[in-house]
């Protein structure tokens, strides 16, 4: 009898990558869901043996899905496959009933070993592909936005894990937003993402293999007291100390993020020194500083929040228009079909 498998991930590319990593000789009936609610609705009316579950999704995320599954008469074997590799995230999902955790992108050998160790898959007696294995690789078409969102999602998780370890906290991660923005739209996006009336911002330039972009990290000013507390700063928070805190957290977030992006695209990015754009300023003031150079840009936005603390920062990647064709070409290699 075929094993009934459901892959739940909002990313078309992630669904396709994971599908390609499943054992080719595994006799399965494979279905897909784009968010946790869609997965729950499917499981409510269809028996599912194994659920591969992402964590950062719209509508209902992986944590909410796991919580809801505990009320089902029969819970499938849940294997979380996520870019959020914080140790507290791994422990949290296992406490909620997940039988295993795998980091994105899952590798075929590691996935096979995990399935074997859990007794969810046994090696077939023949090496011929089953009919289900042949047809299950068909996944929806994807766009530049899909690809950039997925590589950003993985990079976001790597950076959050480093920051979480540094502060001994849990970082709440969103679904990255990817959009082509004019300067005015960029200001609206930042106004929405940044909490508080004033903020502080740091920018840094990156270039490599025909791709050029700038990172912009914006901190709500309300974040400083808790940030200082977590970093063990006991003296009065002066502007100089704030600048040091900004640079420390920028290094921790941007460095691992860019390393993960570069690894996925096979690029070694060179970078400029981080530049302080302003402290205790309004969003329009930051936009005005860079208005002449930003104009129309491909933007990736990620809002990091620290659970149980008033700490929030907005990380944006602003790509030049000239970078888009090269970026699109590189991302397409991530989802090429096996020959």
JSON list of C-alpha atoms in Angstrom, two decimals, residues 13-117:
[
{"chain": "A", "resi": 13, "resn": "UNK", "atom": "CA", "xyz": [10.54, 26.23, -4.88]},
{"chain": "A", "resi": 14, "resn": "UNK", "atom": "CA", "xyz": [10.77, 24.59, -1.45]},
{"chain": "A", "resi": 15, "resn": "UNK", "atom": "CA", "xyz": [7.99, 22.16, -2.38]},
{"chain": "A", "resi": 16, "resn": "UNK", "atom": "CA", "xyz": [9.78, 21.29, -5.61]},
{"chain": "A", "resi": 17, "resn": "UNK", "atom": "CA", "xyz": [13.19, 20.90, -3.95]},
{"chain": "A", "resi": 18, "resn": "UNK", "atom": "CA", "xyz": [11.83, 18.62, -1.25]},
{"chain": "A", "resi": 19, "resn": "UNK", "atom": "CA", "xyz": [9.94, 16.54, -3.80]},
{"chain": "A", "resi": 20, "resn": "UNK", "atom": "CA", "xyz": [13.17, 15.92, -5.71]},
{"chain": "A", "resi": 21, "resn": "UNK", "atom": "CA", "xyz": [14.92, 14.81, -2.50]},
{"chain": "A", "resi": 22, "resn": "UNK", "atom": "CA", "xyz": [12.40, 12.07, -1.65]},
{"chain": "A", "resi": 23, "resn": "UNK", "atom": "CA", "xyz": [13.66, 8.51, -2.29]},
{"chain": "A", "resi": 24, "resn": "UNK", "atom": "CA", "xyz": [12.99, 7.69, -5.93]},
{"chain": "A", "resi": 25, "resn": "UNK", "atom": "CA", "xyz": [11.92, 4.13, -5.12]},
{"chain": "A", "resi": 26, "resn": "UNK", "atom": "CA", "xyz": [9.44, 5.17, -2.41]},
{"chain": "A", "resi": 27, "resn": "UNK", "atom": "CA", "xyz": [5.87, 4.19, -3.25]},
{"chain": "A", "resi": 28, "resn": "UNK", "atom": "CA", "xyz": [3.87, 7.22, -2.16]},
{"chain": "A", "resi": 29, "resn": "UNK", "atom": "CA", "xyz": [0.77, 9.23, -2.89]},
{"chain": "A", "resi": 30, "resn": "UNK", "atom": "CA", "xyz": [1.97, 12.84, -2.73]},
{"chain": "A", "resi": 31, "resn": "UNK", "atom": "CA", "xyz": [-0.08, 15.99, -2.15]},
{"chain": "A", "resi": 32, "resn": "UNK", "atom": "CA", "xyz": [0.81, 19.62, -1.47]},
{"chain": "A", "resi": 33, "resn": "UNK", "atom": "CA", "xyz": [-0.48, 22.41, 0.77]},
{"chain": "A", "resi": 34, "resn": "UNK", "atom": "CA", "xyz": [0.54, 26.08, 0.63]},
{"chain": "A", "resi": 35, "resn": "UNK", "atom": "CA", "xyz": [-0.04, 26.93, 4.29]},
{"chain": "A", "resi": 36, "resn": "UNK", "atom": "CA", "xyz": [-0.96, 25.32, 7.59]},
{"chain": "A", "resi": 37, "resn": "UNK", "atom": "CA", "xyz": [-4.67, 25.91, 7.26]},
{"chain": "A", "resi": 38, "resn": "UNK", "atom": "CA", "xyz": [-4.74, 24.25, 3.86]},
{"chain": "A", "resi": 39, "resn": "UNK", "atom": "CA", "xyz": [-2.86, 21.28, 5.31]},
{"chain": "A", "resi": 40, "resn": "UNK", "atom": "CA", "xyz": [-5.28, 20.97, 8.24]},
{"chain": "A", "resi": 41, "resn": "UNK", "atom": "CA", "xyz": [-8.28, 21.13, 5.93]},
{"chain": "A", "resi": 42, "resn": "UNK", "atom": "CA", "xyz": [-6.80, 18.37, 3.78]},
{"chain": "A", "resi": 43, "resn": "UNK", "atom": "CA", "xyz": [-5.86, 16.13, 6.71]},
{"chain": "A", "resi": 44, "resn": "UNK", "atom": "CA", "xyz": [-9.34, 16.55, 8.22]},
{"chain": "A", "resi": 45, "resn": "UNK", "atom": "CA", "xyz": [-10.86, 14.70, 5.27]},
{"chain": "A", "resi": 46, "resn": "UNK", "atom": "CA", "xyz": [-7.94, 12.62, 3.97]},
{"chain": "A", "resi": 47, "resn": "UNK", "atom": "CA", "xyz": [-5.72, 10.16, 5.83]},
{"chain": "A", "resi": 48, "resn": "UNK", "atom": "CA", "xyz": [-2.07, 11.30, 5.82]},
{"chain": "A", "resi": 49, "resn": "UNK", "atom": "CA", "xyz": [0.82, 9.16, 7.02]},
{"chain": "A", "resi": 50, "resn": "UNK", "atom": "CA", "xyz": [3.62, 11.74, 6.84]},
{"chain": "A", "resi": 51, "resn": "UNK", "atom": "CA", "xyz": [3.46, 15.54, 6.87]},
{"chain": "A", "resi": 52, "resn": "UNK", "atom": "CA", "xyz": [6.54, 17.51, 5.85]},
{"chain": "A", "resi": 53, "resn": "UNK", "atom": "CA", "xyz": [5.92, 20.89, 7.50]},
{"chain": "A", "resi": 54, "resn": "UNK", "atom": "CA", "xyz": [7.51, 24.30, 7.06]},
{"chain": "A", "resi": 55, "resn": "UNK", "atom": "CA", "xyz": [7.44, 26.75, 9.99]},
{"chain": "A", "resi": 56, "resn": "UNK", "atom": "CA", "xyz": [7.31, 30.25, 8.48]},
{"chain": "A", "resi": 57, "resn": "UNK", "atom": "CA", "xyz": [4.11, 30.47, 6.46]},
{"chain": "A", "resi": 58, "resn": "UNK", "atom": "CA", "xyz": [1.17, 32.87, 6.06]},
{"chain": "A", "resi": 59, "resn": "UNK", "atom": "CA", "xyz": [-2.41, 32.16, 7.24]},
{"chain": "A", "resi": 60, "resn": "UNK", "atom": "CA", "xyz": [-1.32, 29.49, 9.75]},
{"chain": "A", "resi": 61, "resn": "UNK", "atom": "CA", "xyz": [2.35, 28.82, 10.46]},
{"chain": "A", "resi": 62, "resn": "UNK", "atom": "CA", "xyz": [4.01, 25.53, 11.40]},
{"chain": "A", "resi": 63, "resn": "UNK", "atom": "CA", "xyz": [3.66, 26.06, 15.15]},
{"chain": "A", "resi": 64, "resn": "UNK", "atom": "CA", "xyz": [-0.06, 26.81, 14.87]},
{"chain": "A", "resi": 65, "resn": "UNK", "atom": "CA", "xyz": [-0.48, 23.79, 12.61]},
{"chain": "A", "resi": 66, "resn": "UNK", "atom": "CA", "xyz": [1.25, 21.47, 15.09]},
{"chain": "A", "resi": 67, "resn": "UNK", "atom": "CA", "xyz": [-0.90, 22.85, 17.89]},
{"chain": "A", "resi": 68, "resn": "UNK", "atom": "CA", "xyz": [-4.09, 22.24, 15.90]},
{"chain": "A", "resi": 69, "resn": "UNK", "atom": "CA", "xyz": [-2.99, 18.71, 14.93]},
{"chain": "A", "resi": 70, "resn": "UNK", "atom": "CA", "xyz": [-2.87, 17.69, 18.58]},
{"chain": "A", "resi": 71, "resn": "UNK", "atom": "CA", "xyz": [-6.67, 17.89, 18.59]},
{"chain": "A", "resi": 72, "resn": "UNK", "atom": "CA", "xyz": [-7.03, 15.54, 15.62]},
{"chain": "A", "resi": 73, "resn": "UNK", "atom": "CA", "xyz": [-8.11, 11.93, 16.29]},
{"chain": "A", "resi": 74, "resn": "UNK", "atom": "CA", "xyz": [-5.06, 10.67, 14.40]},
{"chain": "A", "resi": 75, "resn": "UNK", "atom": "CA", "xyz": [-1.97, 12.85, 14.00]},
{"chain": "A", "resi": 76, "resn": "UNK", "atom": "CA", "xyz": [0.35, 12.11, 11.05]},
{"chain": "A", "resi": 77, "resn": "UNK", "atom": "CA", "xyz": [4.08, 11.72, 11.53]},
{"chain": "A", "resi": 78, "resn": "UNK", "atom": "CA", "xyz": [5.27, 15.32, 11.25]},
{"chain": "A", "resi": 79, "resn": "UNK", "atom": "CA", "xyz": [8.77, 16.05, 9.96]},
{"chain": "A", "resi": 80, "resn": "UNK", "atom": "CA", "xyz": [9.52, 19.76, 10.17]},
{"chain": "A", "resi": 81, "resn": "UNK", "atom": "CA", "xyz": [11.67, 21.05, 7.29]},
{"chain": "A", "resi": 82, "resn": "UNK", "atom": "CA", "xyz": [12.57, 24.67, 7.97]},
{"chain": "A", "resi": 83, "resn": "UNK", "atom": "CA", "xyz": [15.16, 27.38, 7.55]},
{"chain": "A", "resi": 84, "resn": "UNK", "atom": "CA", "xyz": [14.60, 28.39, 11.17]},
{"chain": "A", "resi": 85, "resn": "UNK", "atom": "CA", "xyz": [17.40, 26.47, 12.85]},
{"chain": "A", "resi": 86, "resn": "UNK", "atom": "CA", "xyz": [17.28, 28.12, 16.27]},
{"chain": "A", "resi": 87, "resn": "UNK", "atom": "CA", "xyz": [17.80, 25.40, 18.91]},
{"chain": "A", "resi": 88, "resn": "UNK", "atom": "CA", "xyz": [14.69, 26.66, 20.70]},
{"chain": "A", "resi": 89, "resn": "UNK", "atom": "CA", "xyz": [12.69, 26.27, 17.48]},
{"chain": "A", "resi": 90, "resn": "UNK", "atom": "CA", "xyz": [13.88, 22.68, 17.08]},
{"chain": "A", "resi": 91, "resn": "UNK", "atom": "CA", "xyz": [13.00, 21.85, 20.70]},
{"chain": "A", "resi": 92, "resn": "UNK", "atom": "CA", "xyz": [9.67, 23.65, 20.48]},
{"chain": "A", "resi": 93, "resn": "UNK", "atom": "CA", "xyz": [8.41, 21.64, 17.50]},
{"chain": "A", "resi": 94, "resn": "UNK", "atom": "CA", "xyz": [9.52, 18.35, 19.02]},
{"chain": "A", "resi": 95, "resn": "UNK", "atom": "CA", "xyz": [7.68, 19.23, 22.22]},
{"chain": "A", "resi": 96, "resn": "UNK", "atom": "CA", "xyz": [4.60, 19.82, 20.07]},
{"chain": "A", "resi": 97, "resn": "UNK", "atom": "CA", "xyz": [4.74, 16.35, 18.54]},
{"chain": "A", "resi": 98, "resn": "UNK", "atom": "CA", "xyz": [7.07, 16.56, 15.53]},
{"chain": "A", "resi": 99, "resn": "UNK", "atom": "CA", "xyz": [9.02, 13.30, 15.11]},
{"chain": "A", "resi": 100, "resn": "UNK", "atom": "CA", "xyz": [12.01, 14.99, 13.44]},
{"chain": "A", "resi": 101, "resn": "UNK", "atom": "CA", "xyz": [13.48, 18.32, 12.35]},
{"chain": "A", "resi": 102, "resn": "UNK", "atom": "CA", "xyz": [15.49, 18.91, 9.18]},
{"chain": "A", "resi": 103, "resn": "UNK", "atom": "CA", "xyz": [17.03, 22.17, 8.05]},
{"chain": "A", "resi": 104, "resn": "UNK", "atom": "CA", "xyz": [16.40, 23.59, 4.60]},
{"chain": "A", "resi": 105, "resn": "UNK", "atom": "CA", "xyz": [17.35, 22.72, 2.01]},
{"chain": "A", "resi": 106, "resn": "UNK", "atom": "CA", "xyz": [16.94, 19.04, 2.91]},
{"chain": "A", "resi": 107, "resn": "UNK", "atom": "CA", "xyz": [19.51, 16.72, 1.33]},
{"chain": "A", "resi": 108, "resn": "UNK", "atom": "CA", "xyz": [18.51, 13.39, -0.20]},
{"chain": "A", "resi": 109, "resn": "UNK", "atom": "CA", "xyz": [20.84, 11.20, 1.88]},
{"chain": "A", "resi": 110, "resn": "UNK", "atom": "CA", "xyz": [19.92, 12.93, 5.15]},
{"chain": "A", "resi": 111, "resn": "UNK", "atom": "CA", "xyz": [16.24, 12.69, 4.33]},
{"chain": "A", "resi": 112, "resn": "UNK", "atom": "CA", "xyz": [16.48, 9.01, 3.46]},
{"chain": "A", "resi": 113, "resn": "UNK", "atom": "CA", "xyz": [18.40, 8.28, 6.67]},
{"chain": "A", "resi": 114, "resn": "UNK", "atom": "CA", "xyz": [15.82, 10.16, 8.74]},
{"chain": "A", "resi": 115, "resn": "UNK", "atom": "CA", "xyz": [12.96, 8.24, 7.17]},
{"chain": "A", "resi": 116, "resn": "UNK", "atom": "CA", "xyz": [14.77, 4.94, 7.69]},
{"chain": "A", "resi": 117, "resn": "UNK", "atom": "CA", "xyz": [15.57, 5.70, 11.33]}
]
